[in-house]
Coordinates of C-alpha atoms and ligand atoms in Angstrom, one line a residue:
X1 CA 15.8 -40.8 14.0
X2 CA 14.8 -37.5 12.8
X3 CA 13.6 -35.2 15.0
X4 CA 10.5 -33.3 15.5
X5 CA 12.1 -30.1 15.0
X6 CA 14.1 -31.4 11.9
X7 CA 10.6 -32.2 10.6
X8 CA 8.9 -28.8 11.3
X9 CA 11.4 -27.1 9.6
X10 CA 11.2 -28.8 6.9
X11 CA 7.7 -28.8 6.7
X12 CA 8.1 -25.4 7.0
X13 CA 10.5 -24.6 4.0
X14 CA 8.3 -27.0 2.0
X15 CA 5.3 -24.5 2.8
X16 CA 7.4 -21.1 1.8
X17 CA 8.8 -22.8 -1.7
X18 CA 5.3 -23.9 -2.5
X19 CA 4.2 -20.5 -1.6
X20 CA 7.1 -18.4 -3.4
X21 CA 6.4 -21.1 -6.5
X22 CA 2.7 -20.4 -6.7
X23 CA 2.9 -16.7 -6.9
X24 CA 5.8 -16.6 -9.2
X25 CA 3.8 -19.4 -11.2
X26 CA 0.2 -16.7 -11.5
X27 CA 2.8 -14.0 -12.2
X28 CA 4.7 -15.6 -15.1
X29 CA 1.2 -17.1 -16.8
X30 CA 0.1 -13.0 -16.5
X31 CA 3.0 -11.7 -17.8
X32 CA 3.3 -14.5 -21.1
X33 CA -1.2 -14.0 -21.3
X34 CA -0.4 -10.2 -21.4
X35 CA -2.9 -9.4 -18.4
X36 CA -0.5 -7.7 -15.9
X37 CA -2.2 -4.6 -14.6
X38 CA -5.7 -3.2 -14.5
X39 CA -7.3 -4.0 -18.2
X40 CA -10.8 -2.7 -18.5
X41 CA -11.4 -0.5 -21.0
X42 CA -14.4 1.6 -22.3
X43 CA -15.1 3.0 -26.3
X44 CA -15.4 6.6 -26.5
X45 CA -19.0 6.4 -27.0
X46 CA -19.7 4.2 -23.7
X47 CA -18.0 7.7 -21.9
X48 CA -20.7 9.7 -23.3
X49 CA -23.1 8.8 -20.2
X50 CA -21.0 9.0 -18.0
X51 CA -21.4 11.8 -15.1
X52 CA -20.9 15.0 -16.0
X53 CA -20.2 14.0 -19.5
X54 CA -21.9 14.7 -23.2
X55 CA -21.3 13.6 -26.4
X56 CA -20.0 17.0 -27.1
X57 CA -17.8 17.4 -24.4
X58 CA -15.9 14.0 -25.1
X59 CA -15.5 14.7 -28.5
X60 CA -13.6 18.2 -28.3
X61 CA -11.9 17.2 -24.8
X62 CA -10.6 13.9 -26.9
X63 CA -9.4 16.2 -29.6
X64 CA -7.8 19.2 -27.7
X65 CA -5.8 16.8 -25.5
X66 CA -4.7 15.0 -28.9
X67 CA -3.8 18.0 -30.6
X68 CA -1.6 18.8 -27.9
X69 CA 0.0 15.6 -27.9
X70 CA -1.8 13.1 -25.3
X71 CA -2.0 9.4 -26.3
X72 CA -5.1 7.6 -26.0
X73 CA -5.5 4.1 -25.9
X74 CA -6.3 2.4 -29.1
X75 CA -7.2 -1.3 -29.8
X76 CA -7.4 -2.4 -33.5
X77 CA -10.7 -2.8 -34.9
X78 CA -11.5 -4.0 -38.7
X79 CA -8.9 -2.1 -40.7
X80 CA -8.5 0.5 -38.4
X81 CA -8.2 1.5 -34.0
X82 CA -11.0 2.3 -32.3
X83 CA -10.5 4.4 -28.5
X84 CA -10.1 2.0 -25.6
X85 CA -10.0 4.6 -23.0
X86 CA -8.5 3.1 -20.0
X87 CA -9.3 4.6 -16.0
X88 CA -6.4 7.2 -16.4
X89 CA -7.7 7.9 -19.9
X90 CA -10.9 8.7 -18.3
X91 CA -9.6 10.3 -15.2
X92 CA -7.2 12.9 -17.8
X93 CA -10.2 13.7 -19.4
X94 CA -12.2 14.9 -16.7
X95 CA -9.2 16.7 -15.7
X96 CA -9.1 18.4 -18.8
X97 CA -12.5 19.3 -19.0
X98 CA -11.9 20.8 -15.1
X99 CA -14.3 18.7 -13.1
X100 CA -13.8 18.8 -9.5
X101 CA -11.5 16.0 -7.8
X102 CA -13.1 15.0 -4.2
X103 CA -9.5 16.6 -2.9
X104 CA -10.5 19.8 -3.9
X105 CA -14.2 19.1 -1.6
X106 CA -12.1 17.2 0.9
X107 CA -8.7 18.3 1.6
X108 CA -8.3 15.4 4.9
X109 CA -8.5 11.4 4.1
X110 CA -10.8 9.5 5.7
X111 CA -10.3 6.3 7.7
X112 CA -12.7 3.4 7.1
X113 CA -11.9 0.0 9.5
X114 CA -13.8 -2.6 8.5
X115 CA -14.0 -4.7 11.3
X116 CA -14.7 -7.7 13.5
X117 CA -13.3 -9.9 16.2
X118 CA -15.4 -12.4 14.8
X119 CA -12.9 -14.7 11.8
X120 CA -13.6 -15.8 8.1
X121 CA -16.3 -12.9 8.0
X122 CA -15.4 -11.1 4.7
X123 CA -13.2 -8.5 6.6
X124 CA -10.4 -8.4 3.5
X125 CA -12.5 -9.4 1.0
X126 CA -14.4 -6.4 1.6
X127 CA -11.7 -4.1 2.2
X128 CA -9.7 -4.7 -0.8
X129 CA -13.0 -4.9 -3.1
X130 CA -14.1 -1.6 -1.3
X131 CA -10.6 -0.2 -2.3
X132 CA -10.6 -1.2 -5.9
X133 CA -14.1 -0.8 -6.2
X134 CA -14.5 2.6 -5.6
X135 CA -11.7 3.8 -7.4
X136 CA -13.0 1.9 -10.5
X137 CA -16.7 2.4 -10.3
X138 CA -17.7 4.7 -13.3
X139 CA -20.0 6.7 -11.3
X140 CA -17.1 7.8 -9.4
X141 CA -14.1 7.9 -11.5
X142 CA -15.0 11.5 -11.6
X143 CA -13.7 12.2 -8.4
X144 CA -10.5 10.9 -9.1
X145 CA -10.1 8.5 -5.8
X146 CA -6.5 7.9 -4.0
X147 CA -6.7 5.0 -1.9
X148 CA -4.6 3.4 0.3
X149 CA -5.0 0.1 1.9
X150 CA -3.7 0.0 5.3
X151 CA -2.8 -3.7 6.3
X152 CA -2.2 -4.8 9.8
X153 CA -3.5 -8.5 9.6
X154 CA -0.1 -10.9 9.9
X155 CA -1.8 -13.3 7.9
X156 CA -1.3 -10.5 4.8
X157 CA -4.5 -11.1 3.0
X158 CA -5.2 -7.7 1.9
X159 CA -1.3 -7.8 0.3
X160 CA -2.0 -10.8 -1.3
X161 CA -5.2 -10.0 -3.1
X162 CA -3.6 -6.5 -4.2
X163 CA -0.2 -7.0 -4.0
X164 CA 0.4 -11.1 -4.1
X165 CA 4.6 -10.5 -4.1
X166 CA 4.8 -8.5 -1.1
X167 CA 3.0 -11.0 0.7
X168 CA 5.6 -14.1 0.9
X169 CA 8.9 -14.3 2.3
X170 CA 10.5 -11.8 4.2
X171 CA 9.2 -8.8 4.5
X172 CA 10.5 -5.5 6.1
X173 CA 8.5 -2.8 4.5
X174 CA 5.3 -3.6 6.8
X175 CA 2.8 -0.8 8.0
X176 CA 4.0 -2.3 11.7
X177 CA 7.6 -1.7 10.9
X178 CA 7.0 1.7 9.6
X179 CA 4.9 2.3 12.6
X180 CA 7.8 1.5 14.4
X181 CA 10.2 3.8 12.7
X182 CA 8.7 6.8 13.2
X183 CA 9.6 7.6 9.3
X184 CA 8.9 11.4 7.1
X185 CA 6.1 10.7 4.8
X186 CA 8.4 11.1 1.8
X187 CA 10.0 8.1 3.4
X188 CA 6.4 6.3 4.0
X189 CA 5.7 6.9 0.7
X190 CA 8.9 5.4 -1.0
X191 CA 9.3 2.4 1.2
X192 CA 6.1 1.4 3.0
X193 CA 3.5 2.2 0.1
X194 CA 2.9 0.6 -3.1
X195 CA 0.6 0.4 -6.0
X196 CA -1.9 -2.5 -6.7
X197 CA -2.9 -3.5 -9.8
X198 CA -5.6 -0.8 -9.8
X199 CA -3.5 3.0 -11.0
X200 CA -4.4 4.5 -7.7
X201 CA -5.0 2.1 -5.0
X202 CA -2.2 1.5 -3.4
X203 CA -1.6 -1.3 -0.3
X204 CA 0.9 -0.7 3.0
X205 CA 1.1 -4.9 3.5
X206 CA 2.0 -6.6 6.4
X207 CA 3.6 -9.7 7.1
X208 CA 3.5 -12.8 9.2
X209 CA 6.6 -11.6 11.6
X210 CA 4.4 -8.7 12.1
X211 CA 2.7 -10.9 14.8
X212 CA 5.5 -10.8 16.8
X213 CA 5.5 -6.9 17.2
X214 CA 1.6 -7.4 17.9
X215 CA 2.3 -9.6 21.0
X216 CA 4.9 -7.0 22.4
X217 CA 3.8 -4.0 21.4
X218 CA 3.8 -2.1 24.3
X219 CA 7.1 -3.3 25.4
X220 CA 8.6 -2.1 22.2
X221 CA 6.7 1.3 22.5
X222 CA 8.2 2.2 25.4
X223 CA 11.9 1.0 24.0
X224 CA 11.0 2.9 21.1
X225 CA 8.4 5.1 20.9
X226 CA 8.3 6.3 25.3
X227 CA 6.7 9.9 24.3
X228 CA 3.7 8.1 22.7
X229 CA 0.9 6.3 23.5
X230 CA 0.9 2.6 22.6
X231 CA -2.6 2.8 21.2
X232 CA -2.3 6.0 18.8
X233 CA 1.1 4.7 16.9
X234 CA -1.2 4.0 14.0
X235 CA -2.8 7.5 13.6
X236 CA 0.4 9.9 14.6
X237 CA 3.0 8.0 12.7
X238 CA 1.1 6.9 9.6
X239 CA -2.3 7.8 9.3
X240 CA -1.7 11.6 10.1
X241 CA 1.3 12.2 7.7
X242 CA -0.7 10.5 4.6
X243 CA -4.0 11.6 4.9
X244 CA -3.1 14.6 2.4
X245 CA -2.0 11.8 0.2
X246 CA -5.3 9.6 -0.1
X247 CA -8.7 10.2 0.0
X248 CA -9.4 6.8 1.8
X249 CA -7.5 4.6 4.0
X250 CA -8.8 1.3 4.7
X251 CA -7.5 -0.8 7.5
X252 CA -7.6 -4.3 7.6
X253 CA -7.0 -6.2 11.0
X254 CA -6.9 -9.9 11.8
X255 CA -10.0 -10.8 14.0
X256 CA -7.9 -10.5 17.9
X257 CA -7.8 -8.5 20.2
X258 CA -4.9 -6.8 20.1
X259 CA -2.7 -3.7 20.0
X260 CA -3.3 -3.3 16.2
X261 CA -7.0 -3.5 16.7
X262 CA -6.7 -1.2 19.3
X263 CA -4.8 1.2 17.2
X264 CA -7.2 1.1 14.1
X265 CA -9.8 2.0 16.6
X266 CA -8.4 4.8 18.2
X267 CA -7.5 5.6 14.1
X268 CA -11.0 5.2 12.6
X269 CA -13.1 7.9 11.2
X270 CA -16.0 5.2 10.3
X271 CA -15.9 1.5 11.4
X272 CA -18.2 -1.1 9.1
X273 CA -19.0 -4.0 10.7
X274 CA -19.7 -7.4 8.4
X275 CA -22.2 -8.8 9.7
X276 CA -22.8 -12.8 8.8
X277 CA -25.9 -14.6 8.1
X278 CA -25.1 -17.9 9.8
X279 CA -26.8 -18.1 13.8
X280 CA -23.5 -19.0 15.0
X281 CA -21.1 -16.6 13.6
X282 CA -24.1 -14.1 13.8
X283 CA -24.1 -14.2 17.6
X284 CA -20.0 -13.9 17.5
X285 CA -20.7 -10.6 16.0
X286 CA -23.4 -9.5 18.0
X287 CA -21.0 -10.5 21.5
X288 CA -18.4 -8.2 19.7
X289 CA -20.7 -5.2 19.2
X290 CA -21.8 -5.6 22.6
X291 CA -18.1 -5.1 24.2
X292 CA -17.1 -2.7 21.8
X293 CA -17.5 0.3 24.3
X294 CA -15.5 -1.1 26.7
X295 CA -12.7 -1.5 24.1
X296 CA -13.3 2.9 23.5
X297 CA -13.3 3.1 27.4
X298 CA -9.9 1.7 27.6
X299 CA -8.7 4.1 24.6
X300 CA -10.5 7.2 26.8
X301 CA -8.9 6.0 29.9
X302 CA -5.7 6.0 27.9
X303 CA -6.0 9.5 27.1
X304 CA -7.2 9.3 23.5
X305 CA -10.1 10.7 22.4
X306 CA -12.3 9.1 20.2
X307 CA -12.9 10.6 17.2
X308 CA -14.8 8.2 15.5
X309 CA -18.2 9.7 13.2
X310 CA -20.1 6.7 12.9
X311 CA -20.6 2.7 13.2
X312 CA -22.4 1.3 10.1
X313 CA -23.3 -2.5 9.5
X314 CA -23.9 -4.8 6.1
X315 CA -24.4 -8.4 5.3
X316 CA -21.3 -10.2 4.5
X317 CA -21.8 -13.3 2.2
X318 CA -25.6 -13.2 2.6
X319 CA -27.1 -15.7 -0.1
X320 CA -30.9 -15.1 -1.3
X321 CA -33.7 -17.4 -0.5
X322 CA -32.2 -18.7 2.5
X323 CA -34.7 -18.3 5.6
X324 CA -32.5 -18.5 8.0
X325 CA -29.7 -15.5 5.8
X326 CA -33.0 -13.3 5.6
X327 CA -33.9 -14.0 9.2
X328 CA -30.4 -13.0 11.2
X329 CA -30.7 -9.9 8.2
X330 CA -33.5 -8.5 10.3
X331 CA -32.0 -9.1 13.6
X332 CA -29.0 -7.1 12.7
X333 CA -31.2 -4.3 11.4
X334 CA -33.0 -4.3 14.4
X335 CA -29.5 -4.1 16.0
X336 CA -27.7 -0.9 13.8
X337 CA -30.9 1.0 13.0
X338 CA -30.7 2.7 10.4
X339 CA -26.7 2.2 10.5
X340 CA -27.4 -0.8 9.0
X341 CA -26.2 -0.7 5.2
X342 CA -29.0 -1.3 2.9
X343 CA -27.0 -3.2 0.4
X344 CA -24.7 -6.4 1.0
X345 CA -22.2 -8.3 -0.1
X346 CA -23.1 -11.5 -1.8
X347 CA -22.0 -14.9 -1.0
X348 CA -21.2 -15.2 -5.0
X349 CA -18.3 -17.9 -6.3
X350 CA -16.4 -14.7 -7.7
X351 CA -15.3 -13.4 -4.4
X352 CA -14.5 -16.9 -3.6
X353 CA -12.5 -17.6 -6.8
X354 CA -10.6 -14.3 -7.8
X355 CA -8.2 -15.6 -4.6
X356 CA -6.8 -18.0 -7.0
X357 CA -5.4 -15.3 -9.4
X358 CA -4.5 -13.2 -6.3
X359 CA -6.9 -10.9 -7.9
X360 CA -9.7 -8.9 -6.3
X361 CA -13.1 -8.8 -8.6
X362 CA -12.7 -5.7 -10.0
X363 CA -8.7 -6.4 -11.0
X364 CA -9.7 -9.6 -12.5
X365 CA -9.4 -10.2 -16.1
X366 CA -12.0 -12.4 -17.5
X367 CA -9.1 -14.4 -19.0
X368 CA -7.2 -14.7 -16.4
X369 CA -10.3 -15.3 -14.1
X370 CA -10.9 -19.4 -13.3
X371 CA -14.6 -19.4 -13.2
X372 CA -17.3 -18.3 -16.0
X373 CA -17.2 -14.9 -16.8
X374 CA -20.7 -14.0 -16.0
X375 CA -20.1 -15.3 -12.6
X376 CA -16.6 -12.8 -12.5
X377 CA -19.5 -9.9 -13.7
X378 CA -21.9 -10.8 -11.4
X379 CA -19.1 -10.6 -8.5
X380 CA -18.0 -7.1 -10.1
X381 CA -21.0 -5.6 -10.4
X382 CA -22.4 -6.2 -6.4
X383 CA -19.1 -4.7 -5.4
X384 CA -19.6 -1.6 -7.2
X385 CA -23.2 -1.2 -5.9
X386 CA -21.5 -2.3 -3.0
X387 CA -18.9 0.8 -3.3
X388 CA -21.6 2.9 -4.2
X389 CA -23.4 2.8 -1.1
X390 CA -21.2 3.0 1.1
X391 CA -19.4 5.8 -0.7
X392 CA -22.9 8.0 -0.6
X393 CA -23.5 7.4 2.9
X394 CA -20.1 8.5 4.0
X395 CA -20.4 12.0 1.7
X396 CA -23.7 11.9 4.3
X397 CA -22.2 11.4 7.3
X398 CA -19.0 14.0 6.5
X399 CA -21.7 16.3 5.3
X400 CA -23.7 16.0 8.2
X401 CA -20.8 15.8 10.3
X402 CA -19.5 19.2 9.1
X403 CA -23.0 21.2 9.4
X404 CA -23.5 20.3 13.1
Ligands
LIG501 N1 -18.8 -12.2 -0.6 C1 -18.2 -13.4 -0.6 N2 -18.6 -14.4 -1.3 C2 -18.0 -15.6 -1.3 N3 -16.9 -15.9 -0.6 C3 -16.4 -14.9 0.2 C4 -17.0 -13.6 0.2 N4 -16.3 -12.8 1.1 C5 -15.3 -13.6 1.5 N5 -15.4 -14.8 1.0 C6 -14.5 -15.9 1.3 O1 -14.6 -16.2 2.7 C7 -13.3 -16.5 3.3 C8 -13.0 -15.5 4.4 O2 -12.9 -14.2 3.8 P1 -11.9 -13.1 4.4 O3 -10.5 -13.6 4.4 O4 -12.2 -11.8 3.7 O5 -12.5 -13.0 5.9 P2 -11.8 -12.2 7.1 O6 -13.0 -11.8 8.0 O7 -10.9 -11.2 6.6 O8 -11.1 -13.4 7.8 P3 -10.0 -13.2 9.0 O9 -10.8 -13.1 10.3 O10 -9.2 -14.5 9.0 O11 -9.1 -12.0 8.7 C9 -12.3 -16.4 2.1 O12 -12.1 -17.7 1.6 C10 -13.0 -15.6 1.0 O13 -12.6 -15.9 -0.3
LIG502 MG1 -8.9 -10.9 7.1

């Protein structure tokens, strides 16, 4: 008779086939559709509102970069092309015309850990739609945005919505391993970091063995790492070398307890808490706020000091008209004060749904989305107010930060 074992590994290998045949299946229907990589697009004209723009501007910008030999991107249209300036299109033209990148305000990246110890609460979904969100909103694309999501969740969700092939089968070039390694940031940078569909958001990803460093951490520390402290791994060895590199860094943890939630602590310079609408999973949250100190007295008694500027809160997968969704929205305002976000994220079926096409909302093409397209717009366009708001209050909180 066969085995348990003999059936749990092949149960297992089942699983990783169906896995590795899934993502290569979604990659091969984008690559024969012709949707691999980040395909929104404006007209010249729609730039003409955009900040900091004028008709003018565009039009002699457009012309002095093609005179010097830059290519724009052209679709055909009637007998002829028409501009279909894509995000580095954009980006290269406020370049040209010398508008101020937010490295050249803000020469140090800035940590955001959105976080919980309470599960399913929108922690990746936010992250990665923060990520891609406010590099892509057209508000911002101004600034010129690096962004780097920091992944530290075994279960790899962040990789797989922005980077669906690093998140399967053996994986070495985790943000755990490089941790670990104590590598140069030229090294981080070749082997630990890579780009997303988005030009300019790029993932660190994790992996399932990763759990396995997680559950021993401090053992290997002190094989490894002796002169450090267990819980600041995160900040010396990655965080610290890149933040010239990217403007934000996201972290994503899995919802426990654990040395990697105890590291993107110690790493964060703002924490955003998701807070759900359901009673039950609302009172999960609120019994995580209310140990949280004692999580930052363990890093103090550890020796670290807590740099942390500010803890800010926002409705995860809050639907409207629901009594009970606008009811725990008041509690938790009466909880953060005025740290409480005033816009949230949506329950909408395009946050739900872009999963299938290991797409975020904003990477999704319409085409290659599975739902209505209105619903994929509707998703799209709460995560850039979304972005939005959370981008203007941090420029408040840095600003405020820096004239105290
Ligand atoms: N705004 C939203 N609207 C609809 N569905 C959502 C939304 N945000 C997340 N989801 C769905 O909820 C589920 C959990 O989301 P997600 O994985 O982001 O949560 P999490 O807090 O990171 O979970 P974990 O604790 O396991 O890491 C997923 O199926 C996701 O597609
Ligand atoms: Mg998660």
């Amino acid at each position: 008779m066969q085995s348990f074992m003999d059936r749990a590994h092949r149960l297992a290998n089942r699983a990783e086939n169906k896995l590795t045949s899934m993502s290569e299946q979604i990659s091969k229907a984008k690559v024969e559709a012709d949707l691999v990589g980040y395909r929104r697009t404006v007209s010249k004209s729609g730039l003409y509102k955009y900040p900091g723009m004028t008709r003018k501007r565009i039009d002699e910008a457009v012309s002095t970069m093609e005179s010097e030999g830059y290519q724009f991107n052209k679709i055909a249209a009637g007998k002829g092309e028409r501009y279909a300036m894509t995000l580095e299109n954009i980006t290269a033209i406020y370049e040209h015309v010398e508008h101020p990148k937010y490295r050249d305000k803000r020469d140090s990246g800035f940590v955001i850990f959105v976080e919980s110890l309470k599960g399913g609460v929108s922690k990746s979904v936010s992250t990665v739609t923060l990520a891609q969100a406010m590099r892509a909103h057209p508000d911002l694309l101004m600034h010129d945005l690096r962004i780097l999501v920091v992944d530290l969740d075994p279960q790899a969700s962040a990789t797989m919505f922005l980077r669906h092939e690093h998140s399967i089968g053996q994986v070495d070039d985790t943000t755990a391993q490089a941790m670990l390694q104590q590598a140069d940031k030229e090294t981080l940078l070749k082997e630990f970091v890579f780009e997303s569909s988005v030009p300019g958001v790029h993932v660190m990803p994790s992996s399932i063995d990763d759990r396995f460093l997680a559950a021993s951490w401090n053992e290997l520390c002190a094989e490894y790492l002796p002169e450090q402290n267990p819980n600041a791994v995160l900040k010396e060895n990655v965080i610290d070398l890149l933040r010239d590199e990217f403007d934000f860094i996201l972290v994503d943890t899995g919802p426990h307890l654990d040395a990697f939630l105890m590291n993107s602590l110690y790493a964060a310079d703002l924490l955003l808490t998701p807070v759900p609408p359901a009673q039950v999973d609302f009172h999960s949250t609120l019994k995580y706020l209310s140990r949280l100190p004692g999580l930052y007295e363990e890093l103090e008694e550890s020796g670290l000091e807590v740099q942390t500027m500010a803890h800010l809160g926002y409705m995860a997968k809050i639907q409207k008209n629901k009594r009970d969704h606008a009811e725990c929205h008041s509690l938790a305002k009466e909880v953060f004060g005025g740290d409480m976000l005033d816009m949230s994220l949506p329950r909408l079926d395009g946050f739900e749904r872009v999963g299938e096409s290991y797409d975020t909302v904003i990477s999704a093409d319409p085409l290659s989305y599975p739902g209505s397209e209105t619903a994929l717009k509707n998703a799209r366009e709460a995560a850039e107010d979304f972005a939005r708001c959370v981008f203007d209050r941090i420029e408040f909180i840095r600003t405020d930060n820096e004239q105290q």
